[in-house]
Amino acid sequence: MLISRPRRNRKSAAIRDLVQETTLSVDDFIFPMFVLEGSGIKSEIKSMPNIYRFSIDILLEEIKEVSDLGIKSICLFPNYPEAKKDKFATESHNPETFYLKALSEIKEKFPHIALMTDVAMDPYSSDGHDGLVGNGADGLVDILNDETLDILGKMALAQASAGADIIGPSDMMDGRIGYIRKILDDEGFTNVSIMSYSVKYASAFYGPFRDALDSAPKFGDKKTYQMNPANVREALIEGQLDVAEGADFLMVKPAFSYLDVIKTMADNFDLPIAAYNVSGEYAMIKAAAQNGWLDGDKAMLEMLLSIKRAGAKIILSYFAKEFAILKNH
Ligand code: PBG
């Protein structure tokens, strides 16, 4: 005789809903969006179906639409032409640059939106690296850590001045959280938050994002600053440093191949854990769905749910708008 029959808790939708442990809400999402200079532009990113680079005028319309769907947080990335890039990412802290102006306009029109920015040199760097490239001998990519901090500090301060609510350092330089925290505090931006890309791997899943920004490294790779996908213990070191340096959120990136890392972070730290469901994860599901190989909506929901179940409270995802549309129906 069977005493325990786990299937009883799965016998109807009502009971399945009662015992469901993890749920997703629009509240959990940050929607990454792309802006470029100009007006009247909406250009689709080839490797990310349904995701666009918008000029600011159209972007504002799009933000209105996603805000009406219940999305309250966005993360904005700029797409700069090659002509605006240099070795020192100078454009990143030019007060007249379109990215900073876009931040101010968004904040002015949508004060209730939590506006997150990206701090790293790659969108503005002629080398396509997140840090300043030195003259390393023996052909290794030589990224100058402490010299980069100075540039990141200027970038973060410019973004905070433009109205950013959450600064997102994605560069993986050592010490950047404390460095940026101090600059923000010294300048009176004690209320501006920092979401650290604490645990960011050197991943192939960023490919479509680099298409979106034309930001792929011109030489070498990012393995001297982004983490080795084989490692999880380093995640704890990065997390401890970020906590000590004043981070408000700890992020793991990518998400889907790193659910164990998300869980490790959630088990070890009390700050809210975020996970970045990156461009390649989005592209995989979209491509398979377009081929009729997967049910795109169901695969999306399962992927997002698994990230939440692993321990992420916050999910940065290109699926945020589609998820919100599904929830609204
Ligand atoms: C750049 C940055 C990257 C992403 C966010 N910020 C790419 C990279 O490190 O090369 C990737 C996001 C995605 O793939 O969706 N510092």
Short mmCIF file of C-alpha atoms and ligand atoms in Angstrom, two decimals:
data_model
loop_
_atom_site.label_atom_id
_atom_site.label_comp_id
_atom_site.label_asym_id
_atom_site.label_seq_id
_atom_site.Cartn_x
_atom_site.Cartn_y
_atom_site.Cartn_z
CA MET A 1 0.00 0.00 0.00
CA LEU A 2 1.31 3.45 -0.89
CA ILE A 3 0.99 5.90 1.99
CA SER A 4 2.76 8.79 0.39
CA ARG A 5 1.53 9.84 -3.00
CA PRO A 6 3.28 13.10 -3.99
CA ARG A 7 1.03 13.24 -7.04
CA ARG A 8 -1.90 14.29 -4.79
CA ASN A 9 -0.30 17.74 -4.57
CA ARG A 10 -0.30 17.96 -8.35
CA LYS A 11 -3.83 16.78 -9.04
CA SER A 12 -5.48 20.06 -10.04
CA ALA A 13 -4.44 23.54 -11.05
CA ALA A 14 -5.88 24.90 -7.79
CA ILE A 15 -3.78 22.55 -5.67
CA ARG A 16 -0.71 23.02 -7.82
CA ASP A 17 -1.06 26.76 -7.29
CA LEU A 18 -1.43 26.29 -3.53
CA VAL A 19 1.83 24.40 -3.27
CA GLN A 20 3.79 26.49 -5.75
CA GLU A 21 6.91 27.75 -3.97
CA THR A 22 8.27 30.28 -6.42
CA THR A 23 6.36 32.94 -8.31
CA LEU A 24 7.43 35.62 -10.74
CA SER A 25 6.14 39.16 -10.62
CA VAL A 26 6.67 42.15 -12.88
CA ASP A 27 8.12 43.74 -9.71
CA ASP A 28 11.14 41.45 -9.99
CA PHE A 29 12.31 42.74 -13.34
CA ILE A 30 14.72 45.31 -14.66
CA PHE A 31 14.31 45.82 -18.40
CA PRO A 32 17.60 46.50 -20.26
CA MET A 33 17.13 48.97 -23.12
CA PHE A 34 19.41 50.47 -25.79
CA VAL A 35 19.65 54.10 -26.84
CA LEU A 36 21.48 55.75 -29.76
CA GLU A 37 21.89 59.31 -30.96
CA GLY A 38 19.42 60.91 -33.37
CA SER A 39 15.67 60.99 -33.73
CA GLY A 40 12.99 58.80 -35.22
CA ILE A 41 15.18 55.69 -34.99
CA LYS A 42 14.04 52.21 -34.01
CA SER A 43 16.55 49.67 -35.27
CA GLU A 44 16.15 46.00 -34.47
CA ILE A 45 19.16 44.09 -33.18
CA LYS A 46 19.62 41.21 -35.59
CA SER A 47 20.59 38.63 -33.00
CA MET A 48 17.91 39.78 -30.52
CA PRO A 49 14.52 39.63 -32.23
CA ASN A 50 12.06 42.21 -30.88
CA ILE A 51 14.77 44.19 -29.07
CA TYR A 52 15.68 47.59 -30.53
CA ARG A 53 18.06 50.47 -30.30
CA PHE A 54 15.92 53.58 -29.93
CA SER A 55 16.69 57.24 -30.40
CA ILE A 56 15.59 59.17 -27.32
CA ASP A 57 12.25 60.40 -28.75
CA ILE A 58 11.07 56.86 -29.55
CA LEU A 59 12.66 55.50 -26.38
CA LEU A 60 10.46 57.80 -24.30
CA GLU A 61 7.36 56.38 -26.05
CA GLU A 62 8.61 52.87 -25.44
CA ILE A 63 9.23 53.59 -21.74
CA LYS A 64 5.69 54.90 -21.46
CA GLU A 65 4.46 51.64 -22.93
CA VAL A 66 6.51 49.38 -20.66
CA SER A 67 5.68 51.51 -17.65
CA ASP A 68 1.97 51.11 -18.44
CA LEU A 69 2.60 47.35 -18.41
CA GLY A 70 3.86 47.65 -14.83
CA ILE A 71 7.62 47.66 -15.38
CA LYS A 72 9.19 50.05 -12.87
CA SER A 73 12.90 49.58 -13.45
CA ILE A 74 15.00 49.88 -16.58
CA CYS A 75 18.71 49.68 -17.31
CA LEU A 76 19.90 51.83 -20.20
CA PHE A 77 22.89 51.07 -22.46
CA PRO A 78 24.25 53.42 -25.14
CA ASN A 79 25.29 52.51 -28.69
CA TYR A 80 28.06 54.89 -29.80
CA PRO A 81 29.49 55.21 -33.31
CA GLU A 82 33.16 54.35 -33.74
CA ALA A 83 33.97 58.04 -34.29
CA LYS A 84 32.98 58.86 -30.70
CA LYS A 85 35.20 56.18 -29.17
CA ASP A 86 38.74 56.63 -27.91
CA LYS A 87 41.27 54.84 -25.75
CA PHE A 88 40.14 56.64 -22.60
CA ALA A 89 36.34 56.43 -23.06
CA THR A 90 36.32 60.23 -22.84
CA GLU A 91 32.80 60.47 -24.24
CA SER A 92 31.44 58.61 -21.20
CA HIS A 93 31.75 61.69 -19.01
CA ASN A 94 31.19 64.44 -21.57
CA PRO A 95 28.24 66.30 -20.00
CA GLU A 96 26.83 66.99 -23.49
CA THR A 97 26.82 63.35 -24.59
CA PHE A 98 23.49 61.91 -25.73
CA TYR A 99 23.49 59.07 -23.17
CA LEU A 100 23.63 61.43 -20.19
CA LYS A 101 21.01 63.68 -21.77
CA ALA A 102 18.78 60.65 -22.31
CA LEU A 103 19.09 59.76 -18.61
CA SER A 104 18.03 63.27 -17.57
CA GLU A 105 15.07 63.26 -19.93
CA ILE A 106 13.88 59.87 -18.76
CA LYS A 107 14.18 60.90 -15.12
CA GLU A 108 12.31 64.11 -15.78
CA LYS A 109 9.42 62.41 -17.65
CA PHE A 110 9.27 59.26 -15.51
CA PRO A 111 10.39 60.17 -12.00
CA HIS A 112 8.88 56.98 -10.57
CA ILE A 113 11.05 54.71 -12.75
CA ALA A 114 14.18 53.26 -11.13
CA LEU A 115 16.82 54.12 -13.69
CA MET A 116 19.94 51.97 -13.80
CA THR A 117 23.10 52.71 -15.78
CA ASP A 118 26.13 50.72 -16.85
CA VAL A 119 29.62 51.65 -15.73
CA ALA A 120 32.37 50.13 -17.89
CA MET A 121 34.49 51.55 -20.69
CA ASP A 122 33.49 49.19 -23.52
CA PRO A 123 30.68 51.20 -25.21
CA TYR A 124 33.04 54.20 -25.45
CA SER A 125 36.39 52.44 -25.88
CA SER A 126 38.15 52.24 -29.24
CA ASP A 127 39.77 49.06 -27.89
CA GLY A 128 36.41 47.48 -27.00
CA HIS A 129 37.59 46.64 -23.49
CA ASP A 130 35.96 47.44 -20.16
CA GLY A 131 39.18 48.95 -18.82
CA LEU A 132 42.10 51.04 -20.02
CA VAL A 133 44.51 49.06 -22.18
CA GLY A 134 48.20 49.42 -21.37
CA ASN A 135 51.28 48.43 -23.32
CA GLY A 136 51.62 44.95 -21.92
CA ALA A 137 54.59 42.96 -23.09
CA ASP A 138 54.36 39.42 -24.50
CA GLY A 139 51.07 39.98 -26.34
CA LEU A 140 48.84 39.66 -23.27
CA VAL A 141 45.92 42.04 -22.97
CA ASP A 142 47.10 44.43 -20.30
CA ILE A 143 44.14 46.13 -18.59
CA LEU A 144 45.31 48.82 -16.16
CA ASN A 145 43.20 48.38 -13.05
CA ASP A 146 43.88 51.49 -10.96
CA GLU A 147 44.06 53.87 -13.92
CA THR A 148 40.68 52.53 -15.03
CA LEU A 149 39.13 53.33 -11.64
CA ASP A 150 39.71 57.02 -12.26
CA ILE A 151 37.71 56.85 -15.52
CA LEU A 152 34.94 54.74 -13.99
CA GLY A 153 34.63 57.24 -11.15
CA LYS A 154 34.11 60.10 -13.60
CA MET A 155 31.59 58.03 -15.54
CA ALA A 156 29.61 57.06 -12.45
CA LEU A 157 29.56 60.64 -11.18
CA ALA A 158 28.35 61.92 -14.56
CA GLN A 159 25.55 59.33 -14.56
CA ALA A 160 24.51 60.13 -11.01
CA SER A 161 24.47 63.84 -11.86
CA ALA A 162 22.25 63.05 -14.86
CA GLY A 163 19.72 61.34 -12.60
CA ALA A 164 20.65 57.66 -12.38
CA ASP A 165 19.10 55.86 -9.41
CA ILE A 166 21.25 52.75 -9.57
CA ILE A 167 24.83 52.67 -10.86
CA GLY A 168 25.81 49.30 -12.33
CA PRO A 169 29.56 48.74 -12.54
CA SER A 170 29.99 45.87 -15.03
CA ASP A 171 33.71 46.27 -15.61
CA MET A 172 35.14 43.81 -13.04
CA MET A 173 38.09 46.01 -12.02
CA ASP A 174 39.25 45.39 -8.45
CA GLY A 175 38.16 47.97 -5.90
CA ARG A 176 35.71 49.80 -8.11
CA ILE A 177 32.72 49.59 -5.81
CA GLY A 178 34.50 51.33 -2.94
CA TYR A 179 36.12 53.81 -5.31
CA ILE A 180 32.78 54.78 -6.88
CA ARG A 181 30.94 54.79 -3.53
CA LYS A 182 33.42 57.29 -2.14
CA ILE A 183 33.18 59.62 -5.14
CA LEU A 184 29.38 59.52 -5.06
CA ASP A 185 29.31 60.21 -1.32
CA ASP A 186 31.89 63.01 -1.54
CA GLU A 187 29.76 64.69 -4.18
CA GLY A 188 26.55 64.38 -2.18
CA PHE A 189 25.02 61.42 -4.03
CA THR A 190 24.65 59.34 -0.88
CA ASN A 191 21.23 58.16 -2.08
CA VAL A 192 22.41 56.76 -5.40
CA SER A 193 22.58 52.97 -5.20
CA ILE A 194 25.19 50.61 -6.56
CA MET A 195 24.28 47.27 -8.09
CA SER A 196 27.60 45.53 -8.46
CA TYR A 197 28.13 43.07 -11.26
CA SER A 198 29.91 41.15 -8.51
CA VAL A 199 30.21 37.81 -10.20
CA LYS A 200 30.57 38.31 -13.92
CA TYR A 201 31.95 35.51 -16.04
CA ALA A 202 33.91 35.67 -19.31
CA SER A 203 30.98 34.27 -21.24
CA ALA A 204 30.12 33.47 -24.84
CA PHE A 205 26.53 34.41 -24.02
CA TYR A 206 27.25 38.15 -24.34
CA GLY A 207 27.62 37.86 -28.12
CA PRO A 208 24.30 39.46 -29.15
CA PHE A 209 24.78 42.34 -26.68
CA ARG A 210 28.13 43.16 -28.28
CA ASP A 211 26.31 43.22 -31.66
CA ALA A 212 23.81 45.66 -30.18
CA LEU A 213 26.55 48.02 -29.02
CA ASP A 214 29.25 47.25 -31.63
CA SER A 215 31.40 46.79 -28.55
CA ALA A 216 33.27 43.52 -29.09
CA PRO A 217 36.94 43.68 -28.04
CA LYS A 218 39.17 44.66 -30.97
CA PHE A 219 41.81 42.19 -29.78
CA GLY A 220 42.19 39.57 -27.09
CA ASP A 221 39.42 38.60 -24.70
CA LYS A 222 38.14 39.65 -21.28
CA LYS A 223 39.58 36.73 -19.32
CA THR A 224 41.99 38.81 -17.23
CA TYR A 225 39.10 40.62 -15.58
CA GLN A 226 35.90 38.58 -16.05
CA MET A 227 35.73 35.29 -14.14
CA ASN A 228 36.49 31.78 -15.33
CA PRO A 229 33.20 29.88 -15.87
CA ALA A 230 34.77 26.91 -14.07
CA ASN A 231 34.94 28.73 -10.73
CA VAL A 232 32.48 29.40 -7.93
CA ARG A 233 34.68 29.98 -4.85
CA GLU A 234 35.89 33.28 -6.32
CA ALA A 235 32.27 34.42 -6.29
CA LEU A 236 32.41 34.51 -2.49
CA ILE A 237 35.57 36.64 -2.53
CA GLU A 238 33.99 39.09 -4.97
CA GLY A 239 30.79 39.20 -2.91
CA GLN A 240 32.62 39.84 0.38
CA LEU A 241 34.59 42.69 -1.15
CA ASP A 242 31.48 44.28 -2.63
CA VAL A 243 29.61 44.09 0.66
CA ALA A 244 32.56 45.67 2.46
CA GLU A 245 32.88 48.36 -0.22
CA GLY A 246 29.24 49.43 0.09
CA ALA A 247 27.29 47.70 -2.68
CA ASP A 248 23.49 47.67 -2.31
CA PHE A 249 22.83 44.68 -4.58
CA LEU A 250 25.02 41.80 -5.74
CA MET A 251 24.58 40.52 -9.28
CA VAL A 252 25.48 37.25 -10.94
CA LYS A 253 25.92 37.24 -14.71
CA PRO A 254 25.04 35.34 -16.86
CA ALA A 255 22.12 33.63 -15.12
CA PHE A 256 20.99 30.42 -16.76
CA SER A 257 24.29 28.52 -16.88
CA TYR A 258 25.13 29.83 -13.40
CA LEU A 259 22.14 28.85 -11.26
CA ASP A 260 24.46 27.19 -8.74
CA VAL A 261 26.38 30.47 -8.42
CA ILE A 262 23.14 32.39 -7.82
CA LYS A 263 22.25 29.88 -5.12
CA THR A 264 25.69 30.15 -3.52
CA MET A 265 25.40 33.93 -3.42
CA ALA A 266 21.86 33.83 -2.02
CA ASP A 267 22.96 31.37 0.70
CA ASN A 268 25.95 33.47 1.72
CA PHE A 269 24.87 37.10 1.51
CA ASP A 270 21.97 39.05 2.91
CA LEU A 271 21.97 41.78 0.28
CA PRO A 272 19.40 41.27 -2.50
CA ILE A 273 20.78 39.07 -5.26
CA ALA A 274 20.20 40.01 -8.88
CA ALA A 275 20.87 37.87 -11.95
CA TYR A 276 21.38 39.03 -15.51
CA ASN A 277 19.50 36.85 -17.99
CA VAL A 278 21.88 37.88 -20.75
CA SER A 279 21.50 38.49 -24.46
CA GLY A 280 22.65 35.01 -25.53
CA GLU A 281 20.09 33.35 -23.25
CA TYR A 282 17.40 35.48 -24.84
CA ALA A 283 18.69 34.78 -28.36
CA MET A 284 18.73 31.00 -27.82
CA ILE A 285 15.07 30.85 -26.88
CA LYS A 286 14.04 33.28 -29.62
CA ALA A 287 15.93 31.37 -32.30
CA ALA A 288 14.51 28.02 -31.26
CA ALA A 289 10.99 29.45 -31.03
CA GLN A 290 11.26 31.03 -34.48
CA ASN A 291 12.21 27.63 -35.85
CA GLY A 292 9.25 26.02 -34.13
CA TRP A 293 11.63 23.93 -32.02
CA LEU A 294 10.46 25.28 -28.64
CA ASP A 295 7.35 26.95 -27.29
CA GLY A 296 8.91 30.38 -26.77
CA ASP A 297 6.56 31.61 -24.03
CA LYS A 298 6.77 28.44 -21.98
CA ALA A 299 10.55 28.20 -22.33
CA MET A 300 10.84 31.85 -21.30
CA LEU A 301 8.71 31.36 -18.19
CA GLU A 302 10.61 28.24 -17.19
CA MET A 303 13.97 29.95 -17.63
CA LEU A 304 12.91 33.01 -15.62
CA LEU A 305 11.31 30.90 -12.89
CA SER A 306 14.44 28.80 -12.51
CA ILE A 307 16.55 31.94 -12.03
CA LYS A 308 14.19 33.13 -9.30
CA ARG A 309 14.05 29.68 -7.69
CA ALA A 310 17.85 29.58 -7.58
CA GLY A 311 17.79 32.67 -5.35
CA ALA A 312 17.70 35.78 -7.49
CA LYS A 313 15.18 38.32 -6.23
CA ILE A 314 15.86 40.61 -9.16
CA ILE A 315 16.15 39.59 -12.82
CA LEU A 316 17.56 41.79 -15.55
CA SER A 317 15.98 40.38 -18.68
CA TYR A 318 15.20 41.28 -22.27
CA PHE A 319 12.07 39.18 -21.71
CA ALA A 320 10.73 41.68 -19.15
CA LYS A 321 8.31 43.35 -21.55
CA GLU A 322 7.01 40.07 -22.97
CA PHE A 323 6.62 38.72 -19.47
CA ALA A 324 4.65 41.82 -18.45
CA ILE A 325 2.41 41.46 -21.52
CA LEU A 326 1.72 37.80 -20.66
CA LYS A 327 0.92 38.77 -17.04
CA ASN A 328 -1.44 41.50 -18.21
CA HIS A 329 -3.54 39.02 -20.20
C1 PBG B 1 29.77 45.52 -20.69
C2 PBG B 1 28.57 44.71 -20.51
C3 PBG B 1 28.32 43.50 -21.17
C4 PBG B 1 27.01 43.14 -20.84
C5 PBG B 1 26.51 44.11 -19.96
N1 PBG B 1 27.50 45.07 -19.75
C6 PBG B 1 29.13 42.74 -22.15
C7 PBG B 1 30.50 42.36 -21.87
O1 PBG B 1 30.96 42.33 -20.72
O2 PBG B 1 31.20 42.10 -22.83
C8 PBG B 1 26.34 41.91 -21.39
C9 PBG B 1 24.87 41.89 -21.35
C10 PBG B 1 24.23 40.85 -22.22
O3 PBG B 1 24.87 40.01 -22.86
O4 PBG B 1 23.00 40.88 -22.26
N2 PBG B 1 30.56 45.85 -19.66
#
